[in-house]
Amino acid sequence: MRFLLVLQQWALIIIIFITTDALNNNETDHVALLAMKSKILEPFGGGALSSWNESSHFCNWEGVVCGKRHKRVTLIDLTSLGLSGTLSPHVGNLTFLRRLVLYNNTFHGEIPNEIGGLYRLKVLVLQTNSFQGRIPSSLSRCSSLVYLYIANNNLVGTIPEELSSLSMLKRISAYENNLTGAIPKSLGNITSLEVLSAAYNHFGGTIPNNLGQLKNLVELGLGGNQISGMIPSSLYNLSNLNTLSLSFNDLHGSLQPYIGNMFPHLKVLQLQINSFTGQLPNSIGNLTKAKTLAFSHNEFSGKLTVDFSKLVNLEILSLMYNNLGSGDFDEMHFLESLTNCSSLERLNTIMNQFGGVLPDSVGNLSSNMHFFALGGNQLQGMIPPTIGKLINLSLLGLFNNRFTGPIPSTIGKLQKLQRIVLHGNQLSGTIPDSIGNLSLVNLIDFSNNNLEGKIPSSFGNCQRLTSLTLQQNNLSGTIPKELFQVSSLSIVLDLSHNHLSGPLPSEIGELKSLVALDISNNNDLSGEIPSTISSCTSLESLFLQGNMLQGSIPMSMEFMRGLQIIDLSSNNLSGQIPTFLEKLSLINLNLSFNDFNGELPLHGAFANSSSVSVYGNDKLCGGIPSLQLPRCPVKKLNRNFFFSSKRIYAIVGASILGILIIISSLVFYLRKRKRESTSLDLLPKESFVQISYGELLIATDGFSSSNLIGAGGFGFVYRGVLDQIGDVAIKVLNLVNPGATRSFIAECKALKSIRHRNLIKIVTCCSSIDFQGNEFKALVYELMMNGNLEKWLHPSQDTSRPEFNLLQRLRVAIDVASALDYLHNQCELTVIHCDLKPSNILLDQQMVAHVGDFGLARLFYPEIGISHHSSSMGVLGTVGYAAPGMLTDNRTNPVFIFLLA
């Protein structure tokens, strides 16, 4: 009795102690949580842990769950809250904790050793963070641990041997870390283990034989390491496996012939990227639950005789990069058995030794098939038209085989196709027009075949196409303009080594996103390089060699600043090599075997003989010495004559006098005929073309700075291309300037009723509202390709222009005199320009001068005098400025003096 009484007293003391301890440690949990919070950083504007404060009991804090009886913390779940910082060692004081889940944050630092004090812990999820250091061996004291998730961190070192004492452990997920050493043999002692995932680390050694003791194992993932040796025979005893992934290692040897009979539950078998040899065992056909079979990148060989007909769940079969095949005519018979695999989505056998023909039964493969690749084999015969039944295909790869005959037109039925690769065969016939039905296709490669006929214009329907390669065929005819209107082309367009003829369509400029263009070695392509090519602003590589192109290199190519490689060799191009090529970041420029002449530039790519080639241009001279071109001829002058100041003054005076006499005679002649032949100089008074703001936006590529060609006091001038007109100059008024509107009105008034060959031609005056609701005013003129007179009289040092000789200057003077005579004496109302200077005289392609910029122009009414739009005329023209080389009086006789020095 006495003993029972003592026992009851001790029991009461223990109960009181436990209860008191629980109550006291309630505060311990509170302190531990606050200590954890102090180490955690929340994202800016966060607040996930804002509830962790004194205003409420910690059992009500976000992510915290307590037991109902003792109000102790049993769960902390802070999944995907964007948290960072470190895990406080105080976590070890939460002794009632059963689940700690910090998944998908950015915690760093080491996993604290104190976590080993959580003897009630069942679930530890630290996965997808940035934890560093070693896996603490103290985890072995968490004797209740069932799930250990530490994958996708930066952990180092080995897996502690001590973990083998965790007799309740079912899952170890440690993939994607930096763990090293060998897979511990002691893991074979954790007989409760169901999942061992240690892929994508740096484990070496061999697969421990005693892993075969893990009879409950359903997933074994050791891929992406440096494990060597053979698959231990004990592993074939793991009959409960549904996933066996040993890919990306250094394993070798052959597979056991009975492998397919040992894993009745296997769904995923991944053995790719190892060094396995031998035949694929026929027993693989008994893996009836299999969804993924990956044998690629090994050294499997021999005839494939597996019967896949029982694998009705198979989705992926990957055999690429092996030596499979025997050369037998019935080599591809295994495809017949695959027609029973109704779930098959991907079949990849590229880069093997398969021979024989592709059977018609290929059309009976799964309607779910979206990836079908048999390239890099020795298949022959025709591509069966039944392939058009695989209507869900997104990739068709039959490249580098020996297929003959035409491309079946049924390919046009594969309307979900995104990539079709048939290069490197012996296909013949024409490209079917049905190719235009592939509205989702982004890559087409028919290169290195024997295709003939014209390039179908239906390619223009493939508006998602980014890459088209048709090189090395026998295609002929002209290049359809529809092809250049596929604006999605952004990677490569390769039409080289065919027999294409005719000119390059001007629509080439619509390929604004294209990086590489190759139309070389067609021999019969002729005409000039279209100036519109300058709109291909993303172009980095341009190959036009081996054709019959002629004319000069378009000056517009100056705007193609992304060009790195240009090959124009073996054509009939002529003229001088433009100096703007010096400014491009070219790594290779080939201009060989053309008919270029004149002096070779010295800078940019021209300064490096390994970057430029100009062989076969006999009329070139100069350049850097290593190019071994002849010196350019120098005009010999009598030194004494040249340096005689008296003779210089005599030449200048005589020249000026001669010019004045010629101009005075011309003015007299013009006045005499002004009433008789005004119609000879007048152009028809055309009505203005109606052009919207949207059209101008498109014409200038959104008023891009790359199209900016000038700026003035009242606005900016852009180069543009309008569909109904062609090249134009667009003057956009800056309406913030108070004089801009008056300038707009003045110029429209002055130009709307006058037409003369030496006056700038206005296309339209555009006054509207832009897309943002703002007022928009612009003037559209014909584009003057040779810029203004100012730049010809006084070129900048970095601009190379042909010589502006005396005869050209005289012609310009005559043109301007003719224009002013017309404005002053032949218009219905006299027009006074008020701002005549070289920068306002523009030169067209033939160097004909045109007077422009009528923003300050005034109309002269005989009754009231000069018109104006404000209360005071103010000062007209360029204030404080007298145009060098040009003087004019009022509205009477123009006088021009072109300086000769």
Short mmCIF file of N, CA and C in Angstrom, two decimals, residues 762-879:
data_model
loop_
_atom_site.label_atom_id
_atom_site.label_comp_id
_atom_site.label_asym_id
_atom_site.label_seq_id
_atom_site.Cartn_x
_atom_site.Cartn_y
_atom_site.Cartn_z
N ILE A 762 5.91 70.18 -103.10
CA ILE A 762 5.20 69.74 -101.90
C ILE A 762 4.14 68.72 -102.28
N VAL A 763 4.09 67.63 -101.55
CA VAL A 763 3.11 66.58 -101.81
C VAL A 763 1.80 66.90 -101.11
N THR A 764 1.90 67.30 -99.85
CA THR A 764 0.68 67.64 -99.13
C THR A 764 1.02 68.42 -97.87
N CYS A 765 0.02 69.13 -97.37
CA CYS A 765 0.08 69.73 -96.04
C CYS A 765 -0.85 68.92 -95.14
N CYS A 766 -0.29 68.35 -94.10
CA CYS A 766 -1.07 67.46 -93.23
C CYS A 766 -1.34 68.16 -91.91
N SER A 767 -2.58 68.41 -91.61
CA SER A 767 -2.96 69.02 -90.34
C SER A 767 -4.07 68.17 -89.74
N SER A 768 -3.75 67.50 -88.63
CA SER A 768 -4.72 66.55 -88.07
C SER A 768 -4.45 66.39 -86.58
N ILE A 769 -5.06 65.37 -85.99
CA ILE A 769 -4.87 65.02 -84.58
C ILE A 769 -4.16 63.67 -84.52
N ASP A 770 -3.10 63.57 -83.70
CA ASP A 770 -2.39 62.30 -83.62
C ASP A 770 -3.13 61.31 -82.73
N PHE A 771 -2.52 60.13 -82.50
CA PHE A 771 -3.20 59.06 -81.76
C PHE A 771 -3.41 59.41 -80.28
N GLN A 772 -2.65 60.40 -79.78
CA GLN A 772 -2.83 60.80 -78.39
C GLN A 772 -3.75 62.00 -78.25
N GLY A 773 -4.35 62.43 -79.36
CA GLY A 773 -5.26 63.56 -79.32
C GLY A 773 -4.59 64.91 -79.41
N ASN A 774 -3.31 64.93 -79.74
CA ASN A 774 -2.58 66.20 -79.85
C ASN A 774 -2.63 66.72 -81.28
N GLU A 775 -2.49 68.04 -81.42
CA GLU A 775 -2.48 68.65 -82.75
C GLU A 775 -1.20 68.27 -83.47
N PHE A 776 -1.32 67.97 -84.75
CA PHE A 776 -0.19 67.50 -85.54
C PHE A 776 -0.19 68.21 -86.88
N LYS A 777 0.96 68.81 -87.25
CA LYS A 777 1.09 69.49 -88.53
C LYS A 777 2.39 69.04 -89.19
N ALA A 778 2.29 68.73 -90.46
CA ALA A 778 3.48 68.29 -91.19
C ALA A 778 3.36 68.67 -92.65
N LEU A 779 4.49 68.82 -93.32
CA LEU A 779 4.56 69.06 -94.75
C LEU A 779 5.32 67.92 -95.38
N VAL A 780 4.81 67.40 -96.46
CA VAL A 780 5.44 66.27 -97.13
C VAL A 780 5.96 66.73 -98.49
N TYR A 781 7.28 66.57 -98.69
CA TYR A 781 7.92 67.01 -99.93
C TYR A 781 8.49 65.81 -100.67
N GLU A 782 8.82 66.03 -101.93
CA GLU A 782 9.62 65.04 -102.64
C GLU A 782 11.01 65.01 -102.00
N LEU A 783 11.62 63.84 -101.94
CA LEU A 783 12.92 63.69 -101.29
C LEU A 783 14.04 64.09 -102.23
N MET A 784 14.93 64.95 -101.75
CA MET A 784 16.12 65.37 -102.51
C MET A 784 17.29 64.49 -102.07
N MET A 785 17.70 63.59 -102.94
CA MET A 785 18.66 62.56 -102.57
C MET A 785 20.05 63.10 -102.26
N ASN A 786 20.42 64.27 -102.80
CA ASN A 786 21.78 64.78 -102.61
C ASN A 786 21.87 65.89 -101.57
N GLY A 787 20.85 66.02 -100.73
CA GLY A 787 20.94 66.94 -99.61
C GLY A 787 20.91 68.39 -100.02
N ASN A 788 21.51 69.25 -99.19
CA ASN A 788 21.47 70.68 -99.48
C ASN A 788 22.82 71.20 -99.98
N LEU A 789 22.78 72.40 -100.56
CA LEU A 789 23.96 73.01 -101.16
C LEU A 789 25.02 73.32 -100.12
N GLU A 790 24.59 73.64 -98.91
CA GLU A 790 25.54 73.97 -97.84
C GLU A 790 26.56 72.86 -97.64
N LYS A 791 26.08 71.59 -97.64
CA LYS A 791 26.96 70.47 -97.40
C LYS A 791 27.90 70.19 -98.57
N TRP A 792 27.51 70.66 -99.76
CA TRP A 792 28.40 70.50 -100.91
C TRP A 792 29.46 71.60 -100.94
N LEU A 793 29.06 72.81 -100.52
CA LEU A 793 30.03 73.91 -100.50
C LEU A 793 31.02 73.76 -99.35
N HIS A 794 30.53 73.27 -98.21
CA HIS A 794 31.36 73.17 -97.02
C HIS A 794 31.20 71.80 -96.37
N PRO A 795 31.69 70.74 -97.01
CA PRO A 795 31.54 69.40 -96.44
C PRO A 795 32.32 69.27 -95.14
N SER A 796 31.78 68.48 -94.21
CA SER A 796 32.48 68.21 -92.96
C SER A 796 33.65 67.28 -93.22
N GLN A 797 34.57 67.24 -92.28
CA GLN A 797 35.79 66.46 -92.48
C GLN A 797 35.53 64.97 -92.59
N ASP A 798 34.46 64.49 -91.92
CA ASP A 798 34.18 63.05 -91.95
C ASP A 798 33.22 62.67 -93.06
N THR A 799 32.97 63.61 -93.98
CA THR A 799 32.08 63.32 -95.10
C THR A 799 32.88 63.34 -96.40
N SER A 800 32.76 62.28 -97.13
CA SER A 800 33.48 62.19 -98.41
C SER A 800 32.48 62.35 -99.54
N ARG A 801 32.66 63.41 -100.35
CA ARG A 801 31.78 63.65 -101.49
C ARG A 801 32.63 63.83 -102.74
N PRO A 802 32.03 63.56 -103.91
CA PRO A 802 32.75 63.88 -105.15
C PRO A 802 33.01 65.38 -105.25
N GLU A 803 33.94 65.75 -106.08
CA GLU A 803 34.29 67.17 -106.25
C GLU A 803 33.09 67.96 -106.78
N PHE A 804 32.86 69.10 -106.18
CA PHE A 804 31.79 70.01 -106.63
C PHE A 804 32.46 71.04 -107.56
N ASN A 805 32.47 70.72 -108.85
CA ASN A 805 33.29 71.50 -109.77
C ASN A 805 32.59 72.78 -110.24
N LEU A 806 33.32 73.54 -110.99
CA LEU A 806 32.86 74.86 -111.43
C LEU A 806 31.60 74.75 -112.28
N LEU A 807 31.55 73.76 -113.16
CA LEU A 807 30.39 73.60 -114.04
C LEU A 807 29.13 73.29 -113.23
N GLN A 808 29.27 72.43 -112.21
CA GLN A 808 28.12 72.11 -111.37
C GLN A 808 27.65 73.34 -110.60
N ARG A 809 28.59 74.14 -110.11
CA ARG A 809 28.23 75.35 -109.39
C ARG A 809 27.48 76.32 -110.30
N LEU A 810 27.93 76.41 -111.52
CA LEU A 810 27.28 77.30 -112.47
C LEU A 810 25.85 76.85 -112.74
N ARG A 811 25.68 75.53 -112.89
CA ARG A 811 24.33 75.00 -113.14
C ARG A 811 23.40 75.27 -111.96
N VAL A 812 23.93 75.10 -110.73
CA VAL A 812 23.12 75.39 -109.56
C VAL A 812 22.71 76.85 -109.54
N ALA A 813 23.67 77.73 -109.86
CA ALA A 813 23.36 79.16 -109.90
C ALA A 813 22.26 79.46 -110.90
N ILE A 814 22.32 78.82 -112.04
CA ILE A 814 21.30 79.03 -113.07
C ILE A 814 19.94 78.52 -112.59
N ASP A 815 19.96 77.33 -111.93
CA ASP A 815 18.70 76.76 -111.43
C ASP A 815 18.05 77.69 -110.41
N VAL A 816 18.85 78.20 -109.47
CA VAL A 816 18.29 79.08 -108.45
C VAL A 816 17.82 80.40 -109.05
N ALA A 817 18.59 80.92 -110.00
CA ALA A 817 18.18 82.15 -110.66
C ALA A 817 16.86 81.95 -111.40
N SER A 818 16.72 80.81 -112.03
CA SER A 818 15.47 80.51 -112.74
C SER A 818 14.30 80.44 -111.77
N ALA A 819 14.53 79.82 -110.58
CA ALA A 819 13.46 79.71 -109.60
C ALA A 819 13.06 81.08 -109.07
N LEU A 820 14.04 81.92 -108.75
CA LEU A 820 13.72 83.24 -108.22
C LEU A 820 13.05 84.13 -109.27
N ASP A 821 13.51 84.00 -110.51
CA ASP A 821 12.85 84.77 -111.58
C ASP A 821 11.38 84.38 -111.69
N TYR A 822 11.13 83.07 -111.54
CA TYR A 822 9.75 82.62 -111.59
C TYR A 822 8.94 83.17 -110.41
N LEU A 823 9.51 83.11 -109.20
CA LEU A 823 8.79 83.60 -108.02
C LEU A 823 8.54 85.11 -108.09
N HIS A 824 9.53 85.84 -108.58
CA HIS A 824 9.41 87.30 -108.58
C HIS A 824 8.60 87.85 -109.74
N ASN A 825 8.68 87.16 -110.88
CA ASN A 825 8.17 87.79 -112.10
C ASN A 825 7.10 87.00 -112.85
N GLN A 826 6.97 85.72 -112.58
CA GLN A 826 6.07 84.93 -113.40
C GLN A 826 4.87 84.36 -112.63
N CYS A 827 4.91 84.44 -111.29
CA CYS A 827 3.76 83.96 -110.52
C CYS A 827 2.59 84.92 -110.64
N GLU A 828 1.41 84.39 -110.41
CA GLU A 828 0.22 85.22 -110.39
C GLU A 828 0.33 86.28 -109.31
N LEU A 829 0.84 85.88 -108.14
CA LEU A 829 1.21 86.81 -107.08
C LEU A 829 2.70 86.61 -106.79
N THR A 830 3.40 87.72 -106.68
CA THR A 830 4.84 87.65 -106.46
C THR A 830 5.12 87.00 -105.09
N VAL A 831 6.07 86.08 -105.06
CA VAL A 831 6.47 85.40 -103.83
C VAL A 831 7.88 85.82 -103.47
N ILE A 832 8.06 86.31 -102.25
CA ILE A 832 9.38 86.68 -101.76
C ILE A 832 9.82 85.63 -100.73
N HIS A 833 10.93 84.98 -101.00
CA HIS A 833 11.36 83.85 -100.18
C HIS A 833 11.76 84.27 -98.78
N CYS A 834 12.55 85.33 -98.64
CA CYS A 834 12.96 85.93 -97.38
C CYS A 834 14.01 85.14 -96.59
N ASP A 835 14.40 83.96 -97.02
CA ASP A 835 15.42 83.21 -96.26
C ASP A 835 16.25 82.35 -97.20
N LEU A 836 16.71 82.95 -98.29
CA LEU A 836 17.46 82.19 -99.29
C LEU A 836 18.91 82.04 -98.85
N LYS A 837 19.36 80.79 -98.72
CA LYS A 837 20.72 80.49 -98.31
C LYS A 837 21.04 79.07 -98.76
N PRO A 838 22.31 78.69 -98.78
CA PRO A 838 22.68 77.37 -99.31
C PRO A 838 21.97 76.20 -98.63
N SER A 839 21.70 76.29 -97.34
CA SER A 839 21.05 75.16 -96.66
C SER A 839 19.60 75.00 -97.07
N ASN A 840 19.02 76.04 -97.71
CA ASN A 840 17.64 75.94 -98.19
C ASN A 840 17.57 75.66 -99.68
N ILE A 841 18.69 75.35 -100.28
CA ILE A 841 18.73 74.95 -101.69
C ILE A 841 19.08 73.46 -101.72
N LEU A 842 18.16 72.66 -102.25
CA LEU A 842 18.28 71.20 -102.20
C LEU A 842 18.60 70.65 -103.58
N LEU A 843 19.34 69.53 -103.61
CA LEU A 843 19.82 68.95 -104.86
C LEU A 843 19.24 67.54 -105.02
N ASP A 844 18.66 67.29 -106.21
CA ASP A 844 18.06 65.98 -106.44
C ASP A 844 19.10 64.99 -106.95
N GLN A 845 18.64 63.85 -107.42
CA GLN A 845 19.54 62.78 -107.85
C GLN A 845 20.48 63.23 -108.97
N GLN A 846 19.98 64.12 -109.86
CA GLN A 846 20.77 64.59 -111.00
C GLN A 846 21.47 65.92 -110.71
N MET A 847 21.54 66.31 -109.44
CA MET A 847 22.17 67.55 -109.00
C MET A 847 21.47 68.79 -109.54
N VAL A 848 20.16 68.65 -109.81
CA VAL A 848 19.36 69.82 -110.18
C VAL A 848 18.96 70.52 -108.88
N ALA A 849 19.12 71.84 -108.84
CA ALA A 849 18.85 72.59 -107.62
C ALA A 849 17.38 72.94 -107.50
N HIS A 850 16.86 72.88 -106.27
CA HIS A 850 15.48 73.22 -105.96
C HIS A 850 15.48 74.14 -104.74
N VAL A 851 14.80 75.26 -104.86
CA VAL A 851 14.68 76.17 -103.72
C VAL A 851 13.60 75.63 -102.78
N GLY A 852 13.92 75.55 -101.49
CA GLY A 852 12.98 75.01 -100.53
C GLY A 852 12.85 75.88 -99.29
N ASP A 853 12.10 75.38 -98.29
CA ASP A 853 11.85 76.06 -97.02
C ASP A 853 11.22 77.43 -97.22
N PHE A 854 9.91 77.42 -97.45
CA PHE A 854 9.15 78.65 -97.65
C PHE A 854 8.43 79.08 -96.37
N GLY A 855 9.00 78.68 -95.20
CA GLY A 855 8.35 79.00 -93.94
C GLY A 855 8.29 80.47 -93.62
N LEU A 856 9.19 81.26 -94.22
CA LEU A 856 9.19 82.70 -93.99
C LEU A 856 8.75 83.48 -95.22
N ALA A 857 8.28 82.77 -96.23
CA ALA A 857 7.91 83.42 -97.49
C ALA A 857 6.73 84.36 -97.30
N ARG A 858 6.69 85.40 -98.13
CA ARG A 858 5.60 86.37 -98.12
C ARG A 858 5.09 86.58 -99.54
N LEU A 859 3.79 86.85 -99.64
CA LEU A 859 3.17 87.16 -100.92
C LEU A 859 3.12 88.68 -101.08
N PHE A 860 3.41 89.15 -102.30
CA PHE A 860 3.40 90.59 -102.57
C PHE A 860 2.17 90.95 -103.39
N TYR A 861 1.28 91.73 -102.74
CA TYR A 861 0.08 92.22 -103.42
C TYR A 861 0.35 93.64 -103.91
N PRO A 862 0.17 93.92 -105.21
CA PRO A 862 0.45 95.27 -105.73
C PRO A 862 -0.33 96.34 -105.00
N GLU A 863 -1.54 95.98 -104.52
CA GLU A 863 -2.40 97.01 -103.90
C GLU A 863 -1.98 97.31 -102.47
N ILE A 864 -1.57 96.26 -101.72
CA ILE A 864 -1.33 96.45 -100.29
C ILE A 864 0.10 96.18 -99.86
N GLY A 865 0.90 95.68 -100.78
CA GLY A 865 2.29 95.40 -100.44
C GLY A 865 2.47 93.97 -99.97
N ILE A 866 3.41 93.78 -99.03
CA ILE A 866 3.78 92.43 -98.59
C ILE A 866 2.82 91.93 -97.53
N SER A 867 2.39 90.66 -97.67
CA SER A 867 1.50 90.06 -96.67
C SER A 867 2.28 89.65 -95.44
N HIS A 868 1.58 89.58 -94.30
CA HIS A 868 2.21 89.04 -93.09
C HIS A 868 1.11 88.47 -92.20
N HIS A 869 1.49 87.67 -91.25
CA HIS A 869 0.51 86.98 -90.40
C HIS A 869 0.54 87.47 -88.97
N SER A 870 1.25 88.53 -88.74
CA SER A 870 1.29 89.09 -87.39
C SER A 870 1.24 90.59 -87.50
N SER A 871 1.16 91.24 -86.37
CA SER A 871 1.06 92.69 -86.36
C SER A 871 2.32 93.36 -86.82
N SER A 872 3.40 92.68 -86.77
CA SER A 872 4.67 93.25 -87.22
C SER A 872 5.43 92.22 -88.00
N MET A 873 6.02 92.65 -89.11
CA MET A 873 6.80 91.72 -89.93
C MET A 873 8.00 91.18 -89.15
N GLY A 874 8.58 92.01 -88.34
CA GLY A 874 9.77 91.59 -87.62
C GLY A 874 10.94 91.40 -88.57
N VAL A 875 11.98 90.74 -88.07
CA VAL A 875 13.16 90.49 -88.87
C VAL A 875 13.00 89.14 -89.54
N LEU A 876 13.11 89.11 -90.87
CA LEU A 876 12.97 87.86 -91.60
C LEU A 876 14.35 87.30 -91.93
N GLY A 877 14.36 86.01 -92.18
CA GLY A 877 15.60 85.36 -92.57
C GLY A 877 16.37 84.88 -91.36
N THR A 878 17.62 84.50 -91.58
CA THR A 878 18.46 83.99 -90.51
C THR A 878 19.19 85.15 -89.87
N VAL A 879 18.85 85.42 -88.60
CA VAL A 879 19.37 86.61 -87.91
C VAL A 879 20.88 86.52 -87.76
#
